[in-house]
XYZ file of C-alpha atoms in Angstrom:
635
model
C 0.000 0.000 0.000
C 2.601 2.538 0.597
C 4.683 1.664 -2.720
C 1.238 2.492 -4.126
C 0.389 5.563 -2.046
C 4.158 6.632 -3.438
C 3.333 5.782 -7.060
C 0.102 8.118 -7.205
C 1.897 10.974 -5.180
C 4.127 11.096 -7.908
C 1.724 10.446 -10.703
C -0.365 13.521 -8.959
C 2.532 16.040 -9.210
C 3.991 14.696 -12.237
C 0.408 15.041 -14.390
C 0.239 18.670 -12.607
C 3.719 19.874 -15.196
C 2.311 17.655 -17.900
C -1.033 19.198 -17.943
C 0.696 22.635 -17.015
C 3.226 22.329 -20.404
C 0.498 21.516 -22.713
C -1.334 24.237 -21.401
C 1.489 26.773 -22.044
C 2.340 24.917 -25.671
C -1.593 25.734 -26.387
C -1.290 29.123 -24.991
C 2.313 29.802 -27.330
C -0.298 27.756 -30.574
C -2.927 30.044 -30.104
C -2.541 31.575 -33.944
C -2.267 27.653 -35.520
C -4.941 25.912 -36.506
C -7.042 23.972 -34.089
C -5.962 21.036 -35.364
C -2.420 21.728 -34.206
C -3.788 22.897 -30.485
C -5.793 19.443 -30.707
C -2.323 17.252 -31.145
C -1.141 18.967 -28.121
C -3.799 17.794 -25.624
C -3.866 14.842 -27.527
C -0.163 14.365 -26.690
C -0.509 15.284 -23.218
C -3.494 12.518 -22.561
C -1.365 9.726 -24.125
C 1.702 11.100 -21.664
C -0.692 10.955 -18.765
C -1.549 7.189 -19.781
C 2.236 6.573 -20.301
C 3.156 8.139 -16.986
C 1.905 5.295 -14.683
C 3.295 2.678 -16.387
C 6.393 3.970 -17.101
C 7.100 4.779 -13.635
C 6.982 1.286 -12.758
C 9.163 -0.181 -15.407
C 11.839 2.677 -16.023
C 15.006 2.275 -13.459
C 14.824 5.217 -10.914
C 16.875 8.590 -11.492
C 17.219 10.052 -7.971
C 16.567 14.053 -7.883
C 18.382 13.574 -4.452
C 20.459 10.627 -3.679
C 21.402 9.442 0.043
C 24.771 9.783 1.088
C 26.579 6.314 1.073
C 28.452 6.860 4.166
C 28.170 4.497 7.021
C 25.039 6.437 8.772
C 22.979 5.421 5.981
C 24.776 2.092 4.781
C 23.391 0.616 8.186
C 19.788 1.890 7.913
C 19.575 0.437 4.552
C 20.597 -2.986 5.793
C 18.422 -2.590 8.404
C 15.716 -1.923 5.817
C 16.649 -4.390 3.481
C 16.100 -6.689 6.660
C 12.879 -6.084 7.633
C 11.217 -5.460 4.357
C 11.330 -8.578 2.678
C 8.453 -10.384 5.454
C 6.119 -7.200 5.143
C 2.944 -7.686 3.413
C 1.344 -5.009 0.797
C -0.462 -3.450 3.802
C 2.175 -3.612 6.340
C 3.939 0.078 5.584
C 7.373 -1.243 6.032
C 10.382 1.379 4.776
C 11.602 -0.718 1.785
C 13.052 -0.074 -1.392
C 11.683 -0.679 -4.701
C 13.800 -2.157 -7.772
C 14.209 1.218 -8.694
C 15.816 2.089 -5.607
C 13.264 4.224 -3.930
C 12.910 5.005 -0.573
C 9.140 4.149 0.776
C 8.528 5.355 4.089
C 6.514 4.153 6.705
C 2.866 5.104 5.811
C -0.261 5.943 7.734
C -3.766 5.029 8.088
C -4.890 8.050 6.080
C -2.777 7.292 3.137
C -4.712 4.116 2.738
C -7.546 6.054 2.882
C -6.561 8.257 -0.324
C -5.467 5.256 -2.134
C -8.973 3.467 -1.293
C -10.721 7.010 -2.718
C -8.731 7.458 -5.959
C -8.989 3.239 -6.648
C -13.012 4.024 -6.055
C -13.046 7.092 -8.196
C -11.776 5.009 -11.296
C -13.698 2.551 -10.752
C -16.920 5.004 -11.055
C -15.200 6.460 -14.180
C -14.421 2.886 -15.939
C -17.440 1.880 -15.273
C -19.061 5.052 -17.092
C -17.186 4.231 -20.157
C -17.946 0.602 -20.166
C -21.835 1.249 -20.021
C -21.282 3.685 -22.843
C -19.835 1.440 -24.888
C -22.307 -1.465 -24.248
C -25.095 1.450 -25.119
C -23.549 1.816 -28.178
C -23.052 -1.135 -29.391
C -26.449 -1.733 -28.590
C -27.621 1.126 -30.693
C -25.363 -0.112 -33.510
C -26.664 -3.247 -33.510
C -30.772 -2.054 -33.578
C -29.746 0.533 -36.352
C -30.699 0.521 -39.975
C -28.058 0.842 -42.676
C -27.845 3.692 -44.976
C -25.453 4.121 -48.273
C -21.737 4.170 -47.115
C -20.282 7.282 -47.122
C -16.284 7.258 -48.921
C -15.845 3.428 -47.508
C -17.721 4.846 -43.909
C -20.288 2.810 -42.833
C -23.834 5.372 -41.735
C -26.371 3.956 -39.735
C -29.695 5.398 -39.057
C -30.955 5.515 -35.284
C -34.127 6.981 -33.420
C -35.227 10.402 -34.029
C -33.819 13.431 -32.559
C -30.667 12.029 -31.854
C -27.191 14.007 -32.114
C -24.883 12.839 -35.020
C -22.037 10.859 -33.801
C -18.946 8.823 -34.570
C -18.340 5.499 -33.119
C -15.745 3.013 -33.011
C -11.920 2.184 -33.046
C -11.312 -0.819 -36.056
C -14.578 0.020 -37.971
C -15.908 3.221 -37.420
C -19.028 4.139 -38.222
C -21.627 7.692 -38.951
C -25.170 7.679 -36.958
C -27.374 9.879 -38.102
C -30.893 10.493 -36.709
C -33.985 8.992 -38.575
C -34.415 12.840 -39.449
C -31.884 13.165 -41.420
C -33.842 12.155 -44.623
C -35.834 15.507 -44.416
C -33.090 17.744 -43.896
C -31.515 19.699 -47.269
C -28.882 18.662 -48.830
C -26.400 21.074 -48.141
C -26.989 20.257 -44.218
C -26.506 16.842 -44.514
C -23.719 16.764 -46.966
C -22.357 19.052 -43.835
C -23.151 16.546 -41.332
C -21.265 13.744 -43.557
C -18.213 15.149 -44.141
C -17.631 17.182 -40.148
C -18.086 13.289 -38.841
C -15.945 12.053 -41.743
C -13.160 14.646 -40.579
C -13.468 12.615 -37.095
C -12.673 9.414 -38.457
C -9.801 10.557 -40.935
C -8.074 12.418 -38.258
C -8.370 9.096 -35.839
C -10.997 10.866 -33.268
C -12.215 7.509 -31.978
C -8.975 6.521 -31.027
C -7.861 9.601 -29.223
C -11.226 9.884 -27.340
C -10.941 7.068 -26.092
C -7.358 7.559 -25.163
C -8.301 10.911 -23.407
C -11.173 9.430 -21.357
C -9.090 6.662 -19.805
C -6.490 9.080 -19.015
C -9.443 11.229 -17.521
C -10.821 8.302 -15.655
C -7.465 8.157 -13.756
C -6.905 11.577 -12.998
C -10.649 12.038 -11.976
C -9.440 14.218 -9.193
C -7.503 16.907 -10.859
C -9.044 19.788 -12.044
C -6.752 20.300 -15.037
C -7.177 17.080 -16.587
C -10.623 18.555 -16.517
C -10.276 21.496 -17.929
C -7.724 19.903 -20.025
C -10.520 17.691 -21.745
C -12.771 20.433 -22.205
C -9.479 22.181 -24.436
C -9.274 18.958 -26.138
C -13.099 18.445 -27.173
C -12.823 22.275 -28.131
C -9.899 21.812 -30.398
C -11.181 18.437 -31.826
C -14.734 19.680 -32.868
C -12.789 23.062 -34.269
C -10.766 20.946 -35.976
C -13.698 19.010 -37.621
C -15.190 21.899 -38.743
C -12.527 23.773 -40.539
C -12.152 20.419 -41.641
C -15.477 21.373 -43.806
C -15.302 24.792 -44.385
C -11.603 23.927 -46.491
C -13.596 21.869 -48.298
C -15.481 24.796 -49.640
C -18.802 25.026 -47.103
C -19.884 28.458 -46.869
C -19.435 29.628 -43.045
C -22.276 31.401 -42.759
C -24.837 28.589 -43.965
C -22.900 26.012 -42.041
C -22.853 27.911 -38.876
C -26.767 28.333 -38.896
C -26.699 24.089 -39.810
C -25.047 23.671 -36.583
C -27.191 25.890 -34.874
C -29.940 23.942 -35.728
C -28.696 20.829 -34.890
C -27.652 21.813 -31.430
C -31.104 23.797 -31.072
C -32.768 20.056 -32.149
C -31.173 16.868 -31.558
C -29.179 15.939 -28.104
C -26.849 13.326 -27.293
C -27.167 11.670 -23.893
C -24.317 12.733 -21.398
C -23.113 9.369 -20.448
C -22.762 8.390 -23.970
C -20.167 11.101 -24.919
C -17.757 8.751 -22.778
C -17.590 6.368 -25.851
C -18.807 8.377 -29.052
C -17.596 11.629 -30.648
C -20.742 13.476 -31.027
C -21.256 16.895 -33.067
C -22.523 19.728 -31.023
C -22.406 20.494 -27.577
C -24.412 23.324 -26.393
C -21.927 24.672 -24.065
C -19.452 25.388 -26.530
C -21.546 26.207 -29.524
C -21.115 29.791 -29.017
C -17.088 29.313 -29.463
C -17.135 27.130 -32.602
C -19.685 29.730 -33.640
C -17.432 32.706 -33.717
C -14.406 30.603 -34.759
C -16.567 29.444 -38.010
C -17.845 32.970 -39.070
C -14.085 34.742 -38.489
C -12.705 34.705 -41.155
C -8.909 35.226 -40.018
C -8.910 31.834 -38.210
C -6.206 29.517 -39.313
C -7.675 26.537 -41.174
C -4.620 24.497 -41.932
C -4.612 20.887 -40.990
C -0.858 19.857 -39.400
C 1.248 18.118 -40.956
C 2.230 14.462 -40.684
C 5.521 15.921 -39.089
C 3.980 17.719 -36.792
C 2.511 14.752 -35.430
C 5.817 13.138 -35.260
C 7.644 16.198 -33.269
C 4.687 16.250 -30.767
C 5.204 12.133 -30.404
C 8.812 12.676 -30.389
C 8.423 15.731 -27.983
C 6.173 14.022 -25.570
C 8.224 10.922 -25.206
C 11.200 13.215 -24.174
C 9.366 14.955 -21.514
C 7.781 11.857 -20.055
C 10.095 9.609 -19.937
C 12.903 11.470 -17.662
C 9.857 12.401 -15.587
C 8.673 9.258 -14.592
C 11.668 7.649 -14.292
C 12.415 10.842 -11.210
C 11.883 9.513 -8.210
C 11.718 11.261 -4.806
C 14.251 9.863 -2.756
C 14.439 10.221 1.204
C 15.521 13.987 1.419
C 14.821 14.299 5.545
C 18.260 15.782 6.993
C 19.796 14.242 9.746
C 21.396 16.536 12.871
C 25.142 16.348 12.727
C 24.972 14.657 15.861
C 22.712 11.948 15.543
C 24.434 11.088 12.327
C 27.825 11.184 14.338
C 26.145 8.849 16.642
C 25.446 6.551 14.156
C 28.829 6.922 12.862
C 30.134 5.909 15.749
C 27.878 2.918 16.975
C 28.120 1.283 13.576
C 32.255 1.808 14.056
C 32.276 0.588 17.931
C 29.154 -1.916 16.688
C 27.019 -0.719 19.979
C 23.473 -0.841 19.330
C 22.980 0.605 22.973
C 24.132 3.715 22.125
C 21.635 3.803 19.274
C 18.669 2.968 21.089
C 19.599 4.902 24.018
C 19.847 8.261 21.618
C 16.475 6.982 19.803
C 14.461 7.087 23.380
C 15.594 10.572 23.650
C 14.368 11.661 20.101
C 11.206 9.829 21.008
C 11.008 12.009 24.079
C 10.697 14.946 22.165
C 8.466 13.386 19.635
C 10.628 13.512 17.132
C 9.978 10.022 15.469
C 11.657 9.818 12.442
C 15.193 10.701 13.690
C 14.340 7.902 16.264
C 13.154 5.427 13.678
C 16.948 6.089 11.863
C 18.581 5.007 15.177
C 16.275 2.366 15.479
C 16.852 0.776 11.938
C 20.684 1.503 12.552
C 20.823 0.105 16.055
C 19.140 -3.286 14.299
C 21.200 -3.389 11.526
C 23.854 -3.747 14.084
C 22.442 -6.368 15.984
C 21.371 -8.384 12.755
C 25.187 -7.913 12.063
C 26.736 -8.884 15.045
C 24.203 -11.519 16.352
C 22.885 -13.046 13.215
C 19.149 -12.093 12.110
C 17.910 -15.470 14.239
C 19.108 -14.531 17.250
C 17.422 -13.222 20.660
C 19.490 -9.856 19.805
C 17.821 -9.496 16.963
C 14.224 -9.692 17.523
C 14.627 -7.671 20.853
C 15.475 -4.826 18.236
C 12.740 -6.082 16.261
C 10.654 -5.296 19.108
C 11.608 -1.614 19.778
C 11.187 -0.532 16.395
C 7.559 -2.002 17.049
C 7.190 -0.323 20.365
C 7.967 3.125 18.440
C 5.880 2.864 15.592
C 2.712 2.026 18.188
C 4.027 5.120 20.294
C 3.105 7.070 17.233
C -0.110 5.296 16.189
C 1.323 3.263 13.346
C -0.621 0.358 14.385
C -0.042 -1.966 10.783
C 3.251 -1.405 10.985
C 3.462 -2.082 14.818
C 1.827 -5.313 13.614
C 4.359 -6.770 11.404
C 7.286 -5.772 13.191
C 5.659 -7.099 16.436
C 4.959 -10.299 14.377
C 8.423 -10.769 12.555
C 9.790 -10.427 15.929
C 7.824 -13.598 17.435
C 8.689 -15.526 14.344
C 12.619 -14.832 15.427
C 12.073 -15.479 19.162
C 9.405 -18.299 18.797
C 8.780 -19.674 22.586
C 11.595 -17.364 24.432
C 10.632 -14.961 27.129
C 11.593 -12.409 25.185
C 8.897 -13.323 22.969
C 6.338 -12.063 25.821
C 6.016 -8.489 25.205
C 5.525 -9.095 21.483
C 2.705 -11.482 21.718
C 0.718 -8.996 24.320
C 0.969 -6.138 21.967
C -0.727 -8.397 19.577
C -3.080 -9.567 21.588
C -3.510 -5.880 22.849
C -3.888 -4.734 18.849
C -6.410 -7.713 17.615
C -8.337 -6.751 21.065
C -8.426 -3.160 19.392
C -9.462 -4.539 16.285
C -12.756 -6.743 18.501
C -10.728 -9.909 17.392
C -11.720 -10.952 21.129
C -10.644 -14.948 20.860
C -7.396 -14.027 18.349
C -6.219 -11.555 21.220
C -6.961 -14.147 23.931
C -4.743 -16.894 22.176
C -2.216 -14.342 22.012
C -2.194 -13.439 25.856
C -2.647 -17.106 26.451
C 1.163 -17.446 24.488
C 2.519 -14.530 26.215
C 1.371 -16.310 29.427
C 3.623 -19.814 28.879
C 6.607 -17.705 26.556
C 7.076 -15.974 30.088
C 5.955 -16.679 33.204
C 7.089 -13.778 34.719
C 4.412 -11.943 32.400
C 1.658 -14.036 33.579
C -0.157 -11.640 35.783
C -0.346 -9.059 33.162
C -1.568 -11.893 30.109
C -3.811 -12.738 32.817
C -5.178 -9.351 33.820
C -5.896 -8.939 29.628
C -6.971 -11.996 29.589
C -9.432 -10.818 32.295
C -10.345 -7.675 29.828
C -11.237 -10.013 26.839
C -13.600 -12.437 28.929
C -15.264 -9.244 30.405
C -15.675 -7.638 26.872
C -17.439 -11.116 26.134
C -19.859 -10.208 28.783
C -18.542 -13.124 31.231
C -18.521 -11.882 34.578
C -17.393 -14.519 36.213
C -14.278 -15.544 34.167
C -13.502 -12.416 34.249
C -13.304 -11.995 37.742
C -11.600 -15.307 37.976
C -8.654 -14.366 35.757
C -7.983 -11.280 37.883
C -8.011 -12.667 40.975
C -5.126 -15.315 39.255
C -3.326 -12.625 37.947
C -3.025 -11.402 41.872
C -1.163 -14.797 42.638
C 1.214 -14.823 40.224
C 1.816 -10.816 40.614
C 4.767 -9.094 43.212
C 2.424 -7.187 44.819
C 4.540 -4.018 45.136
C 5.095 -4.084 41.431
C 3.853 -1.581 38.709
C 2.008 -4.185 37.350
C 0.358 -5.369 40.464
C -1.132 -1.424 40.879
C -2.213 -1.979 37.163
C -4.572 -5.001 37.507
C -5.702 -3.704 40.819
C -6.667 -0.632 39.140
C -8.388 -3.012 35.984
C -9.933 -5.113 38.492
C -11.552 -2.542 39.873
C -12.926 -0.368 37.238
C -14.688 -3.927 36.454
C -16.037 -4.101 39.612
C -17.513 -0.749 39.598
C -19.420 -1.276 36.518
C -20.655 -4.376 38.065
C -21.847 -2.297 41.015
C -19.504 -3.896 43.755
C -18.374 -0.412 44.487
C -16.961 -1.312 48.569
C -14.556 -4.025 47.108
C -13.805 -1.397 44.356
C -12.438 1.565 46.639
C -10.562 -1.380 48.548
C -8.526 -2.230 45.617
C -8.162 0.941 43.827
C -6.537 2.342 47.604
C -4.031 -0.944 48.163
C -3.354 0.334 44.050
C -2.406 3.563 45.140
C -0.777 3.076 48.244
C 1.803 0.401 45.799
C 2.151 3.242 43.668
C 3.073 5.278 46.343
C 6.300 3.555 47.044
C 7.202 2.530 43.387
C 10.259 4.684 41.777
C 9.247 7.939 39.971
C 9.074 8.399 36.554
C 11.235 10.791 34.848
C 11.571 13.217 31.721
C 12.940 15.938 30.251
C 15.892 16.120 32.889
C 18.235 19.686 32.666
C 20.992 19.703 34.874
C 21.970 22.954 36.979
C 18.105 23.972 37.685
C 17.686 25.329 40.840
C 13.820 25.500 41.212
C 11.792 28.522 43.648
C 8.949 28.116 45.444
C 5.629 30.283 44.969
C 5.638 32.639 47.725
C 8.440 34.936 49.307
C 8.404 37.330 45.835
C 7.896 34.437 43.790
C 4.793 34.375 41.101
C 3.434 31.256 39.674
C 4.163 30.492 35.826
C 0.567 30.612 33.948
C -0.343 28.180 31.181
C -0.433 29.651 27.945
C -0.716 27.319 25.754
C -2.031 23.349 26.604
C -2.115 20.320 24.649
C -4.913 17.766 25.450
C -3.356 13.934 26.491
C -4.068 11.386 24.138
C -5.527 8.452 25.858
C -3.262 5.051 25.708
C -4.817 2.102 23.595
C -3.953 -0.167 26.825
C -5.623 1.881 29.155
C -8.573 2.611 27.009
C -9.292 -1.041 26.260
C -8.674 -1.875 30.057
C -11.595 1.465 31.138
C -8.562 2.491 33.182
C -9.823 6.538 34.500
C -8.055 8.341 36.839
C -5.696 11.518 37.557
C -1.671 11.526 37.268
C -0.049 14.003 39.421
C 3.563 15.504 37.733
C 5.951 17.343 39.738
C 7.977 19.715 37.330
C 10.455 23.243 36.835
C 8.653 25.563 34.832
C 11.967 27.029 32.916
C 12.224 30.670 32.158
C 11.552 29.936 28.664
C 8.366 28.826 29.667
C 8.777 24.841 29.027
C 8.339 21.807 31.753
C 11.724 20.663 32.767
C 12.833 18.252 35.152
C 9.396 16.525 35.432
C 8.823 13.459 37.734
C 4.783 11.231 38.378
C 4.759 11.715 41.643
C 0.976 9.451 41.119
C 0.597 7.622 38.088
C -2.045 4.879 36.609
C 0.079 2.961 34.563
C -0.860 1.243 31.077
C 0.869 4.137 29.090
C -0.955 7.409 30.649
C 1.709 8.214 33.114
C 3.928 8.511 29.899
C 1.249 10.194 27.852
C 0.652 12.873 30.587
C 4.406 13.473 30.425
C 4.565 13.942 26.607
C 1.511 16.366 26.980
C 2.821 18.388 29.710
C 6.640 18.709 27.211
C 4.208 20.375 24.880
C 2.920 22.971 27.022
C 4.080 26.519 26.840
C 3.993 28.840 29.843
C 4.299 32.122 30.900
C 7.358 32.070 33.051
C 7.260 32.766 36.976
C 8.744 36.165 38.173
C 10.778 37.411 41.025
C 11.239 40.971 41.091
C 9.623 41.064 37.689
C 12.874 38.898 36.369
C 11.928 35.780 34.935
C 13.179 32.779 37.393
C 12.566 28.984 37.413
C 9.450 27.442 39.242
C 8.777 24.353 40.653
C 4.730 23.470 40.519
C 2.236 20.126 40.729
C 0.549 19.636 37.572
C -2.354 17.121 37.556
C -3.665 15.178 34.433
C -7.062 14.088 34.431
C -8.058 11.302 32.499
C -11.325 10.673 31.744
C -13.909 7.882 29.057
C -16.104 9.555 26.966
């Protein structure tokens, strides 16, 4: 999906300079014939067509190439590694045979590509019913006299004259034709004979597919509307330089377009006559008599062929290649873990980019750091799918869920039964239970469970989750009260379940055994380690009070809510002890109370994106300790 997503970005922007040129070489044509201005947008459809396919086939030429130095040689590997087990949907940074660079990809690109595939569809599907219409109406219609070779057919009354057909092309004319003079008729004949002898079946047909997959831009729209312009121009100084006087031929087309329609959906596979919104146009075109009349040349068709191949080609084979700049200093870092082959170093600078929520830098130590292990370890071992995991653990952190999936998944196919295996197969469990895959999550905790035994009271207490979102009370309360036994009961994870256990328990009304658990939770949490983030060293912190004025929030960004703790109904308030900096950020923040299941963490990155208006002392602008407290809350 994202090799896709990439292919249409750069069909999107590369149609946008192929629609823009014609335009311009239409523009620079405006005192040629219309037949000329007509090759043009022909040319530029048929490039459009060309553009897709070429940009699959044709090797890549890099507008910006990565640097081959060893920061990049090791994410590459590390690419190259992982890439080859992702599925089509699994966004997984690979590179294509051309040598492009696909990022990781997110749920909204899928959307885009689901909308454009849908929006052909609809458009195909136009032209295919136009075509069967067609056909139909050839087959029902009466034959008249050919026409210079041409077969003409005669259809019902009050129909528009059209051309139809790529191999045998035929003239319909409407049953009234037989009462109409001669003059307008021999008109009629020889505008749709221009059609077929300047191959106007073909290149409609040409310019509606290309149309069909560039429903969504507005200048292929207004791009077809040139081209229909030019072609039915075209057509008729086709007649009038075959000695038609303009002024009786204008007020034959007038009455045909006054007369006789065409239905709408079958202009997607004929060529019809007259359109009413552009009769005016043709109108004045016909009657002026300085209007240049000359058909092009067969050469001229050649240099447009020629002209369009050159500009095509180099453009599709262009490809965007990873242009994101990397600090000096993470690079360095890379430099020098790939030298001194220390993936710690890597991972330990990636959890401080991820800190700051800066992702991407943190997925290039990531892939780095892995590349390292594969290279060191082997791409079976333990080391390896470890690393696995963390690259997993980030792209959840940052809602990448599809891609959390496979790397979670490639990593349990490396570790198979180890413990190590543990925390991968509960973030699977925890994203098929976000998906309502209720028994596929349960099998997964169940795995976690026997990989690890140490992990039991947490598969349990999910375990717990899946039975209750299957409406069993009792198994549910069962499974927590096992995870308790198998749980240290001064552990994080033993304040966790308590907590789970009883936000169950309050929905099931047992509200006294409720407040018991959820204060032995607290009072654990109480004595566990604090968390910590965003440490600066040499900040001496003042109290309010004594001269001192609070800091005052000035700008706030709203938590998100962790998957885990969502899925679990875990509610409840984390309490932050921080330094309000003088340039107005959180520094030096510690949970003083936390809840566990990723909102602790989530408060944290909320309260780094806060800006404040710095506490005071004597007006100057000093650093403040303060108590900030998260609330989080179901909808």
């Amino acid at each position: 999906m994202a090799t896709l997503y990439g292919i249409l970005t750069g069909a999107a922007l590369k149609s946008l300079l192929v629609l823009a040129a014609a335009g311009l070489m239409a523009v620079l044509l405006r005192r040629h014939s219309a037949g000329v201005r007509h090759l043009v947008w022909t040319a530029a459809f048929a490039g459009l067509l060309a553009l897709l396919g070429l940009m699959v086939l044709l090797p890549g030429l890099p507008v910006i190439s990565l640097p081959q130095g060893p920061v990049f040689q090791a994410q590459a590997a590390s690419a190259a590694a992982v890439g080859h087990a992702a599925s089509d949907d699994c966004c997984v940074p690979s590179r294509d045979r051309q040598g492009a660079v696909h990022l990781p990809g997110l749920p909204w690109r899928k959307f885009l590509v689901w909308v454009w595939v849908a929006g052909c569809a609809f458009s195909f599907a136009r032209m295919v019913a136009a075509w069967l219409v067609m056909l139909r109406v050839r087959w029902a219609a009466r034959s008249l006299p050919d026409v210079d070779g041409v077969t003409v057919l005669e259809t019902r009354p009050g129909s528009m004259p059209m051309t139809f057909g790529i191999l045998r092309p035929a003239i319909f004319l409407p049953a009234d034709a037989a009462d109409w003079p001669e003059e307008r008729r021999r008109a009629v004949l020889m505008h749709e004979l221009a059609h077929i002898r300047r191959g106007d079946t073909t290149t409609h047909l040409v310019a509606r597919a290309a149309l069909a997959l560039y429903w969504w831009n507005p200048l292929a729209w207004y791009a077809w509307r040139r081209f229909v312009r030019e072609r039915e121009r075209a057509a008729d100084d086709f007649v009038l330089s075959a000695g038609a006087r303009p002024s009786s031929y204008a007020a034959h087309l007038l009455e045909i377009a006054r007369g006789l329609h065409a239905t709408p959906a079958v202009g997607c596979a004929a060529v019809a006559m007259a359109c009413r919104l552009q009769l005016e146009g043709r109108l004045l075109a016909i009657l002026d008599s300085n209007v240049n009349r000359k058909a092009p040349r067969r050469a001229v068709g050649w240099i447009a062929t020629l002209a369009t191949i050159l500009l095509i080609a180099p453009l599709a084979a262009l490809r965007a290649q990873n242009t994101e700049t990397v600090p000096a200093d993470v690079a360095a870092t890379i430099r020098a873990a790939a030298a001194q082959k220390n993936h710690q170093m890597l991972e330990s600078a990636a959890r401080a980019e991820e800190a700051y929520r800066k992702f991407d830098l943190a997925r290039r130590l990531l892939d780095s750091s892995l590349a390292i292990r594969g290279e060191v370890s082997g791409q079976g071992s333990v080391e390896y799918g470890v690393g696995l995991i963390k690259i997993a653990d980030l792209e959840l952190s940052r809602k990448n869920f599809d891609e959390a999936q496979n790397f979670y998944a490639k990593a349990v196919s490396v570790l198979g039964n180890r413990a190590e295996a543990a925390p991968a197969l509960i973030h699977l469990g925890l994203l098929a239970l976000q998906r309502k895959n209720n028994e596929k999550a349960y099998d997964y905790f169940q795995q976690a469970q026997v990989a690890d035994p140490s992990k039991a009271g947490p598969a349990l207490m999910w375990m717990a989750i899946v039975r209750d979102r299957q409406n069993d009370t009792a198994g549910a309360d069962s499974l927590f009260k096992q995870s308790f036994s198998v749980e240290y009961m001064g552990s994080v994870e033993a304040a966790t379940t308590l907590e789970a256990h009883a936000a169950f328990l309050r929905r099931q009304g047992r509200n006294d055994e409720a407040k018991a658990l959820t204060e032995h939770a607290a009072t654990i949490r109480k004595n566990l380690p604090t968390t910590e983030f965003r440490q600066v060293a040499g900040v001496t912190p003042l109290r309010v009070g004594a001269g001192v004025m609070p800091p005052k929030l000035a700008y706030k960004v709203e938590p998100d809510y962790s998957e885990e703790a969502r899925m679990a109904r875990v509610e409840g308030t984390v309490i932050v002890k921080t330094t309000i900096g003088t340039d107005g950020t959180a520094q030096n923040m510690q949970v003083i109370k936390g809840l566990g299941l990723g909102l602790d963490e989530k408060a944290l990155q909320a309260i780094s994106q806060w800006k404040f208006n710095s506490g005071t002392k004597d007006g100057q602008p000093v650093p403040v300790m303060a108590t900030i407290e998260v609330n989080f809350r179901l909808l």
